Every structure is written in C-alpha cells, then in structure tokens.
C-alpha cells in the first residue's frame, strides 16, 4: 500500500498499561493490521506473544515527546484496547505514526476492510450467509400480519422515509394518506410503525421520531395514526407514548419546531418521559469512565468515585429502567406502547430492543439476538456509520449507543444466568465486529445506503460467521425449561445490580482477568457428564448384546436427564478453537478414540478416574499468541485473523459471578 | 398509570401499591399459640394480637400473632400456619420468626400518635405505651411489630423484657450455659460408650498437643516443637495451653522472654511453607529497652528453624492496616447504606456512599497485605513475623488469609474450620468483646471476623472452584456468631473459655474428664443447627480439590505444590515509586474527539519491576493451580460488595428467579447428574468384572452431595437472589413518601447542561 512508509520496525518495546512490565519485539504494518510480535528470546518459557490490531479498530494514535529510551507511541482502540509502544528511533516512530494516521482515515466505504475481506467462500455461500436472518419471517413469528396489522408498501422505494426499511407494518386502519401525513409531521419522516407484537395480549410496540409539534402545531393524520394503533389493541383503551428523553430536552426541542405529543390533542394516549440522556452526554460519560479505569495505581476510592461521577452505570440503568417500563406495560397491562426520542434511532432502538428481550425468550437465544439487532438496529436505521465513526465523519456524531445496549444485555445476563443461550463472549464478539468493518452488516447508516453499496454482493455477513461458531458462544447455564417457565424477565434495577463490565473495558488488559473461569469449570463438568452418559449407554448396549437385563434395584428411579441437557450433551460442541474455551479439556479424549475396542474394561476405569481428575482451570495464560506463519499475513486475510484478535480475552465469564 | 403519584419504573413499585384498610382485616384469634421451646428455655412475657410488618409499602401481607420473649429469643407465632413450601434455610433451633436475644443490636419502641421514640436498654423505664417495636439485629435484619390491637400493658411488658434480657449482666447468663447443661444430661444416655469422642467432630480444636503435632507434621515443620509451658495458662492468659515454638528455644528461655511481651504473648507459630519458611505471629515487646535484645533472640531462633537459615521479615500490621475502630465505623456505615437508608434517597450516590464507608478499601487492604506476606514466604523464601500490639485482632485476619492463599488444605471445609479454630479461637481473638455479646462496651466492638469472611468471599469470587464451601456457608457461619449456644464465639481467650466451662461443668454436675467439646460443643458440628439436606447448601459443586488434601489411608496427605521457583537475587531492584500518570505530550494528534480517553500514559523514566511486582506478574502469567498458591487480583474493579451478606434482607435488591443462585442451581444439577451416572457405572462394573451386580447396601441417595437434584431442571419458583434467605418480613424500615426517582421520571435531571440541550435539538 502506498501509505505504508515503513512496513517493519525492530526493537520496539511494548509497555504494560498497569505495571512496569515491558516486552521487546517487532512492529509490522500491513494494509489492514498493525502487528506486534514479541521477540522469542524474551521469554523462552511461553510462546511469543502477538498483538494484532485492525486499522479500523484504532480510534487514535499519539506520538509523545522523545524520552531517553525512545519515542513513545500510544494507540487507543474502539474495542478498548490501549497499547503503549516505545520505538527506539524517532524517525521510525514518525513513519509508523503518519502511515497510521492515513490508514485509519478511510474516505469512502470501499476502503473499508469488508470490501477486501475474503473468507474463501463462493458467491452462493455468501448469499446463503446473508439469508440467515429474514425479518419477514420474524414478523410472521410474532403473528404479523394479522387481523389488526398489515404490511404496507408505502416505503417500497424509500419515498416516505429514507432511513426506514422498505417493509413496514402498520395498523390496518392506517390508510396511505394517514401514513404520509403522519410522516410529514415526524422528524426525518419517521412515522409510527410496528416493531414488536406481543401476541398473547395483542399488544404492540411501535416506534417513531419526535413530532414536529413546536409549541402548538397539530397534525390530524398523526393523531389518527396513534388512534389507529390504539384501536388495533382491544385489551387497552389507551396507548402509552414513551418519550425516552428527559423532559427538559424535549421542552428545548419545542423551540426548534419539534417536541412531544400534547395529551390534549391525542385521544387515548398516556404520555411519559423516561429520561435517557442524549448521545453527547453518553459519549462524554464513556470518556470519563475510560479515563478513570485507565489510571495506574487506582485507589479503591478513586475507582468508586470515578465510576459514579462518570455516570456511565446510571445511564445504563436508565435504559434498563425504560425497557422494564415498556415490558411491564405490554405484558402486564396488555397496552400498546409507542416509543420515541428525537430521531428515533438511538434511545428508541435501545429501549425497543431491550424491552423485547425482556418479554420474549426468543431474543435471548443466539439466533434471536441476531434477529433483534437486525430488526431494531440495522433495519430501522441506527446510524452505525456515524456512531461508530466508520468514515472520517463528524466527531459529534460518534456515540457508544450500541455498546450501551450490549452492556444492558450483559447486566441482564448477570442477573439471570439461566435465561440466555449466549455467553458474554458473544456480546464481545458482536461489539468487536461492529467496529471492525470486516463484515457488511453494520456498514452505512441505513438500509437504503446499504443497498446502494450493494453490500450483499460485495461483502460477507457477520451472522453467518457467528452461526458457524455458535458452539463458542453457548452459555452452559442456559436452560430452555427456565425460559419456558419464566418467559418475562423481571430484573432489579437498584444501583448495586449494575456492575462495571470488566471484560468489555479491560478486555485486552490481561493482568485484569481472574485466573479462574466458571465457564471452563462448567464445560468440564458437562464433558464429564456426557462421557459418563455415553459410557453408560455403551455398557447398556453391551449388556443387551450379551442378553443380560440390567438390574438397577436400589436406585430411586433414575432421573432422566432433562430435555435441554440431553440435547446439549448429545450435541456437545467440538472443542472450540477460541481462547476462552480453548484449553484441552480432557487429554483422554484422543486416547479413547484409539481404544474403542475394549470398551468395557476401559470404560469403568475411565469413569472412576474422572472423579478425581483435577483440571486446572485458568484464565488467559500466556496464550495470546497463535502460531501463524507470516506468509498468511500478506495479501488477503483468512477468516482466522478476525476472530483471533479478541481471542486474547480471557473471560471471567459472562454469567453471574458464581460464588455460592 | 401515569398519575401524578410518585412511582418507580421498576417491576415492584411500578403499579401503585394496593392499600388495604388494616382495621377491617382484624379477626381476633381464638386459637392458642404455643411457642416452640428448646431445653431450658422459659417464657418470660408474651402479648397477643400483635402485627408483624412484612412489607414497608403495604400492610396487606402483615401477619397477626403472638409475640413472646423467652430467656433465649424473641419469638413470633403467627396465627395462620405458614405455607408448607420450604423456601429458605430452616434452623433446627430457631423458627422462621425467631431472633436470639444475643442477635439484637438495638431495641426501639415508638408511639406514633404521641410522636415518641425510645431506645431501650437494660432496666430502662418506658413512660409511654408503645404502638410499635422495632428490632435492629446484628445479622442486619430489621423487624417491626405493631401493637395497634394488643393490650398496651402487656405490649409494654414484652418490650421491656426483650430489652432487659438482651443485656445480660454476666457471661454465665447467656442462654448457652443453660441449654448445653440440659442437653448434655438429656443426651447422656446416647453417648455412654464414648462412641462419639469429641462429639463426632472432625474439626481439630487445637486444645491438645496432638492437634498441633499433626499440623507440624502436615506442613513439614520439623524444626518446630509443641511447647507446654503455658499449661494451665501459667504464662499467658490469652495464649492457648499448647503452642508451637522453634526447637532451638528452650522452655526456660521462653519463660524468661515472656515477661517482655504484651500479655506475656511469646511468638506463636502459625504455619510452615514447604520451602521451610515459617509464618509466626507475635505481640509487641512492652519494654523498649529489652526490645532489641529480645527481637534478636527471637529472630535468631526462627532463622535457625529455617532449613536455608533464611532471613526473617517482620511486618508490623498496626502501621499498615486500619485499626479496629476504623473497621467498626466502616461497617456501621456500610450497614447504614445497605439496610437502613431508604434506597430511593441513596440511589444516585450508591457508589460514593460505598466509597465513603471505606469498607471495600479495608477489605482490599487486608487482602493486599496478606498477598505481600505470601510473596515473602513463597517468593523470597523468608520466614515472616506478623506483629501487632496485642496479636489478637489484625494478626488473626492476616495470618488466616495468608494461609488460605498458600495452603489448599484450608480451602476445604474441615481445613477452613480448623484455620478459624487455630488463628482465631485459640489465638485468643476477643470474640466476647468484639461481638459485644454483653452490650457493655461499644468501643470494643468490631467486626473483624466478618471482615475476614468478606475477604474469603472475595477470594471465592475470583477462584470459584477452589473452595469446598459456598458463600451460603460463610453467611451462615457469620450468623452463628449471634446464637449463644456454641462455645466458639463466646469467649475472649482459651483461658476464659476453660475457666467458664470448668465452672459450668461443676455447676451442672458434669463429670470431670468429660471433654468440653462434648458438653459445650463448638459451632462446627453443623447438625446442631441444620438438617443434612440443608447442609448440602454448603457444598460447592465446582470444588475440584476434594479428596486431595484429606486423610488418605489414615494418613494426612500434605498438599501438592507447584514447581518451586527461586528468584535470583540479581532481580532485586528498588521498589517502584508510585507515580500518577504525568501529563506530557506533544504531537498528540488524536484522530477525533470521539471515544478517546484524554489520559496520558506515564512514559517518564523507565522503571524496573520490583521483585514483588515480578513475583505477582509471574504468578499471574502461569496457570493457576487449585491445589497450590492462590493470589487474588486486587485492582479496585476486582473488589466487590458481598451482596448475599449485605443485601439478603433487602426486598428491593431481591431478583426473583435470578441471581448467582440460579447458576449454583444449574451446576448442582449437573454435578448431581454426574454422580448418579457414576454410581450407576460402578454398579454395572460390579466386583467380578463383567457381571453387573448392583450394590443394594449403599442407597444412592445417601451419597448425593447436592442440594438441587438432577430431577429439577427448572429452578424452583421460590428461588431468588437472596436464597437461602428471604427478605420477607426481615427488613421493615419505616415507610417514606416522595422519592427522587419520581423526579427522575419527570425528567428533572440536575446534571443537564444547556450545551447538551442545544446539541439535542440539532
């Protein structure tokens, strides 16, 4: 690439952010990554460490003043990795610095990694990948269209609202003139449409942007639109209108000809503000949080006070509170709810998706969670390009709104370990790729833009990749029976239930991770379980062949493994390739395959032995590196590179801190 | 729903509470309500038609019944039999609504109509008829009774009786002395053949030389010996009768030195590292002129007992750690925040309130200091002396934490109990004063033992599979401090214990020579308090060390060590000075103002890692061995509030069908399933190899260790984050009106600047 002045710098020191540790190595600059490789002489005991940083992940590069040992270079990434290099010669440092500055400022979408990334798939596989998520099918799953809700074609050509998807669902009584009229009265033309339908009570969750009401303006079509939403639900006489903004912000908007619904003008609405702050407050808050946690030798006091004054957890709580409000109104009262904020693509997306996650167990599965993101975030036009700073855009548009959503979900997984099919790792992986620009899903600001970019033909889908790795993201605590018994989650939103998400914000600070993860322990238990079970089956089969009927008298009737366990153990995933799950669980595994013949003898011993097997369960022990030949780094990338990076994380594990 | 009434957008308070008129629901009970009394317990006073408040928001769930004060407890007997569903740990000696008198922190009476309130002490007078009784308990419960329908005089009498009996004038008046005497005689017939020596207890008590001998052998402390100069407590009143000392010190020397130590507490051996380093605890030397001389003699002796004659490092805990008053005031504050202050008011300041209490800071400080000691013992191969003025408070915490980190034996249930016995009970921690059982001197009260349990919990939090026991066990253990029936937490020293138990034996006609553990048992025999089934809640399903450090083939197995690593002296460097990030920087062309932290890293002169830092880093870069050394991570984000302990009674904090317990449920279930399958396999295998031969002599259910069985795939409905406890009726603050959350809902946010408003309308 023409921007790379120095592709390789030797004798670079990598400093640990929180200790006085430093590592020597070589820095490589490729078209897509910045790579640091630890010199093998440094540490003969463990494998050489490698750090791969995708250019798109880099949020900032700073060159600091020269010191006696060299020229410091600080790189901060969007996935919260922070690396400190010291380059011996200032000239080299400057070259790397200026190359990076250019490389991390893509000027058009085509420069993004997704357009060059090739996971060695043919067109058909690529197309199949894009077909994994089908929103039409999703609305069908909810029971829409139905006698009250229909698919409208008003936005077929993005004429009514260019930031909405083509397919929209509205009440059957909302005629085209009503829709068009309403859209003209709504900021950016984002009129009220259906996003979730709670079939049990026929209650709807709708979303839109703020009305252009100013101090006194009215719009009859918009009023009819809300009336239509209200009428579509026979369970409730009124519809809730949730303005997710603080009241003051909404009031201020009136001066600009925008504002909120006047309860006097709309019949049968109940209006409520819920007070989630805007993107600027959220951005500042996260900045403060990162400053606090980046401080060396942080005292307990500084941490707690800093965490509080950043306001970050309070904002997370505000979003969860709003989602609970929504879920409660729909599931308990059976009322329909219309949610909006200013433009209806940030706070509205957060509240609608989180609310649906609370009331519908489907969204708590791996596939369902993808569908939820596809629906409420991607298709309804959350401005990923602006918010995640994909191109060199307006810094004031950047805001961690989606990160907040993922964190809200994580906080819920901590409260309900059995309710989610996926683990923390899944959330982290999604977060990684929202910023990596390696897949087409999150590129651009809305569906129309994505179609213009022909992303489905030119890039790959993240969902396909995540689906192929599904086994890595399973939460071993997940219980289908639990979800059936408790479909609606009732979280507590008292402040101490909101914790600092260490694995997100310190994901790459290895020294931060606990040594032991419940995840591995549970996987070991599961492994033992399925081993014992298959041995038992083999023995029973053998007995059957020998014509002996097993006598199990003294037992209480053997409890059959429950359905979800059984299915789990049968489809026990192959030993996954990622780091958190990567440790060899059972060295006997291989052995056993070879010794299949004399099963009966072997089996018994195996079983007893496994009781005493002590398995060391550790976090991320010096395995950040991955043996990979350098040849692969040049030219195109294989799929490995992308998933490897976060593999550095050792997960303390996203399930509730298990300390019982 | 969106009325003007203040409300919270949470599930619980989201709908306005249904107000029922209390007066209408009263149906005077006819049924006779009898208290369940244990041996030696007598009813002092009682009052009928009492209402126990269940929830602060409405009175519809309130219970009607009889309030009784006995010489052991405050008991409430509800008129309607409780539902049979078992949703919490049930105590064998205490009912759901019972509170032992020793557990009472404060007895408060109030008369709402007269606007009067009074804290009752012993022999106090009450000039008004109370309409309400609020009991603040040491286990953080707050229980409220209303007397709106009760006889005013009897209500007053019961309140005064509770206040009086919860302030015993003398240790011997604690109910345990009555109860255990009766129990001993009643159960004597069962133990005639001495079939259960030491009450069937497996936890060593360390009151006999043999317990110490075993410990010396287990840790390979060959250069140390059991010394009996303190037999009959002739040397020191606060040391145990048998102590372990360097072999090079003769009894005569020790006697000579003892006079120079505070309370004649000569140095006390705690533990030996396999590398030969010893952990020793010691009181201050009272005579400054003798200090150097005595110090030197002690140091020399300890050095001689080290196989490599390694240096001895002294750590003066009084200099580095908070004192007992600091700890007490931190606890009082954290209790205030968690259970007394209404949440709505502290909600936005939750983290800074916790910070302000300094509790977590202290927890971290003790863990940090203990980890540093671990470095000296393990990394520097040096013996360590923990020194503290009296050697009876901070030393207990640090020495037990150090051993917990270094020796997996202490992470088993029995091992942990022996550690408490050794480093707390026998080392003379003043449980009587620190718990303030007699409510005589509040200045001496300090929750050191709880602080220790909290530190253990922090370790468990980071090493969930390393401990045989659970947080439920730690919580139950802390609650047992407030039940005066066990000898463990009642005394200030082994001498006091021996003295009182001897008098007790005499008074109760217990034959001489009978073991104390039999007639006045310690807390460690959990079957005194809980059923076998309930005790399974103490078992950690993830524990993998089982069997590893236990007795095998009749011999105590020493624990396995990770490969010994020695650190060359060339690594020695100056300790890193703690600098904060200096703001230096030029050329800082940040890409955009987006999500970039403004904090500049510290690139000032390159520092070398101190050997201590390097020791920790090396350790953390290796795989953690459950059966070896465990060091906790101690950055602020690793230290958390122990929710089960501090918030179990708080209804607002309770997550229905959620919390860590649901993960525990799933794990237990999986482990139970494994155990069933394995026992089946064993049956199939049978003794003769190929013939399946089930073994009917060992029913499967006996071997099952898990509370939750494989047969229950869904967590039972009663499971909440408070399990095995319940907030129901255990935390009743007085209700408050008008909450800031309503302001929050109305969007009146204080920290909203005009700048953000302008941005919003963009």
PDB file of N, CA, C and O in Angstrom, chain B residues 204-235:
ATOM      1  N   UNK B 204     -10.317 -30.178  64.061  1.00  0.00           N
ATOM      2  CA  UNK B 204      -9.432 -30.099  65.225  1.00  0.00           C
ATOM      3  C   UNK B 204      -9.657 -28.805  65.995  1.00  0.00           C
ATOM      4  O   UNK B 204      -9.905 -27.759  65.415  1.00  0.00           O
ATOM      5  N   UNK B 205      -9.585 -28.922  67.299  1.00  0.00           N
ATOM      6  CA  UNK B 205      -9.893 -27.792  68.175  1.00  0.00           C
ATOM      7  C   UNK B 205      -8.611 -27.074  68.609  1.00  0.00           C
ATOM      8  O   UNK B 205      -8.625 -25.933  69.032  1.00  0.00           O
ATOM      9  N   UNK B 206      -7.485 -27.764  68.520  1.00  0.00           N
ATOM     10  CA  UNK B 206      -6.179 -27.235  68.930  1.00  0.00           C
ATOM     11  C   UNK B 206      -6.100 -26.943  70.428  1.00  0.00           C
ATOM     12  O   UNK B 206      -5.420 -26.026  70.856  1.00  0.00           O
ATOM     13  N   UNK B 207      -6.822 -27.744  71.199  1.00  0.00           N
ATOM     14  CA  UNK B 207      -6.683 -27.613  72.645  1.00  0.00           C
ATOM     15  C   UNK B 207      -5.804 -28.733  73.197  1.00  0.00           C
ATOM     16  O   UNK B 207      -5.567 -28.816  74.391  1.00  0.00           O
ATOM     17  N   UNK B 208      -5.334 -29.613  72.308  1.00  0.00           N
ATOM     18  CA  UNK B 208      -4.493 -30.717  72.737  1.00  0.00           C
ATOM     19  C   UNK B 208      -3.197 -30.699  71.939  1.00  0.00           C
ATOM     20  O   UNK B 208      -3.187 -30.251  70.791  1.00  0.00           O
ATOM     21  N   UNK B 209      -2.105 -31.164  72.540  1.00  0.00           N
ATOM     22  CA  UNK B 209      -0.832 -31.164  71.803  1.00  0.00           C
ATOM     23  C   UNK B 209      -0.925 -31.957  70.500  1.00  0.00           C
ATOM     24  O   UNK B 209      -0.262 -31.628  69.524  1.00  0.00           O
ATOM     25  N   UNK B 210      -1.778 -32.991  70.493  1.00  0.00           N
ATOM     26  CA  UNK B 210      -1.822 -33.843  69.304  1.00  0.00           C
ATOM     27  C   UNK B 210      -2.291 -33.075  68.061  1.00  0.00           C
ATOM     28  O   UNK B 210      -1.824 -33.323  66.952  1.00  0.00           O
ATOM     29  N   UNK B 211      -3.231 -32.132  68.253  1.00  0.00           N
ATOM     30  CA  UNK B 211      -3.692 -31.335  67.111  1.00  0.00           C
ATOM     31  C   UNK B 211      -2.541 -30.535  66.519  1.00  0.00           C
ATOM     32  O   UNK B 211      -2.397 -30.427  65.299  1.00  0.00           O
ATOM     33  N   UNK B 212      -1.716 -29.978  67.384  1.00  0.00           N
ATOM     34  CA  UNK B 212      -0.571 -29.194  66.916  1.00  0.00           C
ATOM     35  C   UNK B 212       0.468 -30.088  66.271  1.00  0.00           C
ATOM     36  O   UNK B 212       1.050 -29.750  65.246  1.00  0.00           O
ATOM     37  N   UNK B 213       0.679 -31.241  66.906  1.00  0.00           N
ATOM     38  CA  UNK B 213       1.643 -32.194  66.339  1.00  0.00           C
ATOM     39  C   UNK B 213       1.277 -32.561  64.909  1.00  0.00           C
ATOM     40  O   UNK B 213       2.122 -32.602  64.017  1.00  0.00           O
ATOM     41  N   UNK B 214       0.005 -32.827  64.709  1.00  0.00           N
ATOM     42  CA  UNK B 214      -0.472 -33.201  63.380  1.00  0.00           C
ATOM     43  C   UNK B 214      -0.232 -32.067  62.383  1.00  0.00           C
ATOM     44  O   UNK B 214       0.156 -32.296  61.247  1.00  0.00           O
ATOM     45  N   UNK B 215      -0.445 -30.856  62.857  1.00  0.00           N
ATOM     46  CA  UNK B 215      -0.262 -29.702  61.987  1.00  0.00           C
ATOM     47  C   UNK B 215       1.221 -29.508  61.634  1.00  0.00           C
ATOM     48  O   UNK B 215       1.569 -29.194  60.504  1.00  0.00           O
ATOM     49  N   UNK B 216       2.081 -29.734  62.604  1.00  0.00           N
ATOM     50  CA  UNK B 216       3.526 -29.642  62.357  1.00  0.00           C
ATOM     51  C   UNK B 216       3.934 -30.681  61.314  1.00  0.00           C
ATOM     52  O   UNK B 216       4.659 -30.399  60.364  1.00  0.00           O
ATOM     53  N   UNK B 217       3.395 -31.868  61.478  1.00  0.00           N
ATOM     54  CA  UNK B 217       3.726 -32.961  60.571  1.00  0.00           C
ATOM     55  C   UNK B 217       3.190 -32.675  59.172  1.00  0.00           C
ATOM     56  O   UNK B 217       3.876 -32.855  58.169  1.00  0.00           O
ATOM     57  N   UNK B 218       1.977 -32.203  59.127  1.00  0.00           N
ATOM     58  CA  UNK B 218       1.334 -31.934  57.843  1.00  0.00           C
ATOM     59  C   UNK B 218       2.097 -30.891  57.027  1.00  0.00           C
ATOM     60  O   UNK B 218       2.215 -30.989  55.814  1.00  0.00           O
ATOM     61  N   UNK B 219       2.623 -29.878  57.718  1.00  0.00           N
ATOM     62  CA  UNK B 219       3.306 -28.815  56.997  1.00  0.00           C
ATOM     63  C   UNK B 219       4.819 -29.049  56.945  1.00  0.00           C
ATOM     64  O   UNK B 219       5.538 -28.225  56.405  1.00  0.00           O
ATOM     65  N   UNK B 220       5.258 -30.137  57.490  1.00  0.00           N
ATOM     66  CA  UNK B 220       6.682 -30.459  57.434  1.00  0.00           C
ATOM     67  C   UNK B 220       7.560 -29.503  58.231  1.00  0.00           C
ATOM     68  O   UNK B 220       8.685 -29.217  57.848  1.00  0.00           O
ATOM     69  N   UNK B 221       7.042 -29.014  59.356  1.00  0.00           N
ATOM     70  CA  UNK B 221       7.797 -28.043  60.151  1.00  0.00           C
ATOM     71  C   UNK B 221       8.680 -28.773  61.151  1.00  0.00           C
ATOM     72  O   UNK B 221       8.450 -28.726  62.361  1.00  0.00           O
ATOM     73  N   UNK B 222       9.697 -29.430  60.645  1.00  0.00           N
ATOM     74  CA  UNK B 222      10.471 -30.322  61.511  1.00  0.00           C
ATOM     75  C   UNK B 222      11.293 -29.568  62.558  1.00  0.00           C
ATOM     76  O   UNK B 222      11.699 -30.139  63.554  1.00  0.00           O
ATOM     77  N   UNK B 223      11.556 -28.295  62.325  1.00  0.00           N
ATOM     78  CA  UNK B 223      12.380 -27.534  63.264  1.00  0.00           C
ATOM     79  C   UNK B 223      11.527 -26.787  64.298  1.00  0.00           C
ATOM     80  O   UNK B 223      11.964 -25.800  64.871  1.00  0.00           O
ATOM     81  N   UNK B 224      10.308 -27.214  64.436  1.00  0.00           N
ATOM     82  CA  UNK B 224       9.414 -26.579  65.400  1.00  0.00           C
ATOM     83  C   UNK B 224       8.861 -27.643  66.326  1.00  0.00           C
ATOM     84  O   UNK B 224       8.737 -28.801  65.948  1.00  0.00           O
ATOM     85  N   UNK B 225       8.528 -27.252  67.536  1.00  0.00           N
ATOM     86  CA  UNK B 225       8.050 -28.236  68.514  1.00  0.00           C
ATOM     87  C   UNK B 225       6.843 -27.692  69.291  1.00  0.00           C
ATOM     88  O   UNK B 225       6.663 -26.481  69.394  1.00  0.00           O
ATOM     89  N   UNK B 226       6.082 -28.632  69.833  1.00  0.00           N
ATOM     90  CA  UNK B 226       4.972 -28.214  70.681  1.00  0.00           C
ATOM     91  C   UNK B 226       5.528 -27.964  72.079  1.00  0.00           C
ATOM     92  O   UNK B 226       6.288 -28.759  72.608  1.00  0.00           O
ATOM     93  N   UNK B 227       5.138 -26.840  72.644  1.00  0.00           N
ATOM     94  CA  UNK B 227       5.681 -26.460  73.934  1.00  0.00           C
ATOM     95  C   UNK B 227       4.526 -26.319  74.914  1.00  0.00           C
ATOM     96  O   UNK B 227       3.474 -25.792  74.574  1.00  0.00           O
ATOM     97  N   UNK B 228       4.722 -26.811  76.112  1.00  0.00           N
ATOM     98  CA  UNK B 228       3.586 -26.831  77.033  1.00  0.00           C
ATOM     99  C   UNK B 228       3.802 -25.932  78.243  1.00  0.00           C
ATOM    100  O   UNK B 228       3.196 -26.124  79.293  1.00  0.00           O
ATOM    101  N   UNK B 229       4.654 -24.922  78.098  1.00  0.00           N
ATOM    102  CA  UNK B 229       4.905 -24.074  79.272  1.00  0.00           C
ATOM    103  C   UNK B 229       3.673 -23.282  79.695  1.00  0.00           C
ATOM    104  O   UNK B 229       3.592 -22.815  80.822  1.00  0.00           O
ATOM    105  N   UNK B 230       2.723 -23.139  78.783  1.00  0.00           N
ATOM    106  CA  UNK B 230       1.541 -22.371  79.166  1.00  0.00           C
ATOM    107  C   UNK B 230       0.403 -23.254  79.674  1.00  0.00           C
ATOM    108  O   UNK B 230      -0.737 -22.840  79.758  1.00  0.00           O
ATOM    109  N   UNK B 231       0.732 -24.486  80.010  1.00  0.00           N
ATOM    110  CA  UNK B 231      -0.300 -25.360  80.564  1.00  0.00           C
ATOM    111  C   UNK B 231      -0.910 -24.693  81.789  1.00  0.00           C
ATOM    112  O   UNK B 231      -0.200 -24.064  82.571  1.00  0.00           O
ATOM    113  N   UNK B 232      -2.189 -24.826  81.898  1.00  0.00           N
ATOM    114  CA  UNK B 232      -2.958 -24.150  82.957  1.00  0.00           C
ATOM    115  C   UNK B 232      -2.814 -22.627  82.872  1.00  0.00           C
ATOM    116  O   UNK B 232      -3.057 -21.930  83.848  1.00  0.00           O
ATOM    117  N   UNK B 233      -2.383 -22.165  81.744  1.00  0.00           N
ATOM    118  CA  UNK B 233      -2.283 -20.734  81.464  1.00  0.00           C
ATOM    119  C   UNK B 233      -1.397 -20.001  82.470  1.00  0.00           C
ATOM    120  O   UNK B 233      -1.695 -18.901  82.899  1.00  0.00           O
ATOM    121  N   UNK B 234      -0.317 -20.636  82.846  1.00  0.00           N
ATOM    122  CA  UNK B 234       0.542 -20.018  83.861  1.00  0.00           C
ATOM    123  C   UNK B 234       1.370 -18.867  83.299  1.00  0.00           C
ATOM    124  O   UNK B 234       1.755 -17.963  84.015  1.00  0.00           O
ATOM    125  N   UNK B 235       1.667 -18.915  82.019  1.00  0.00           N
ATOM    126  CA  UNK B 235       2.471 -17.842  81.429  1.00  0.00           C
ATOM    127  C   UNK B 235       1.587 -16.711  80.927  1.00  0.00           C
ATOM    128  O   UNK B 235       1.715 -15.576  81.353  1.00  0.00           O
TER     129      UNK B 235
END
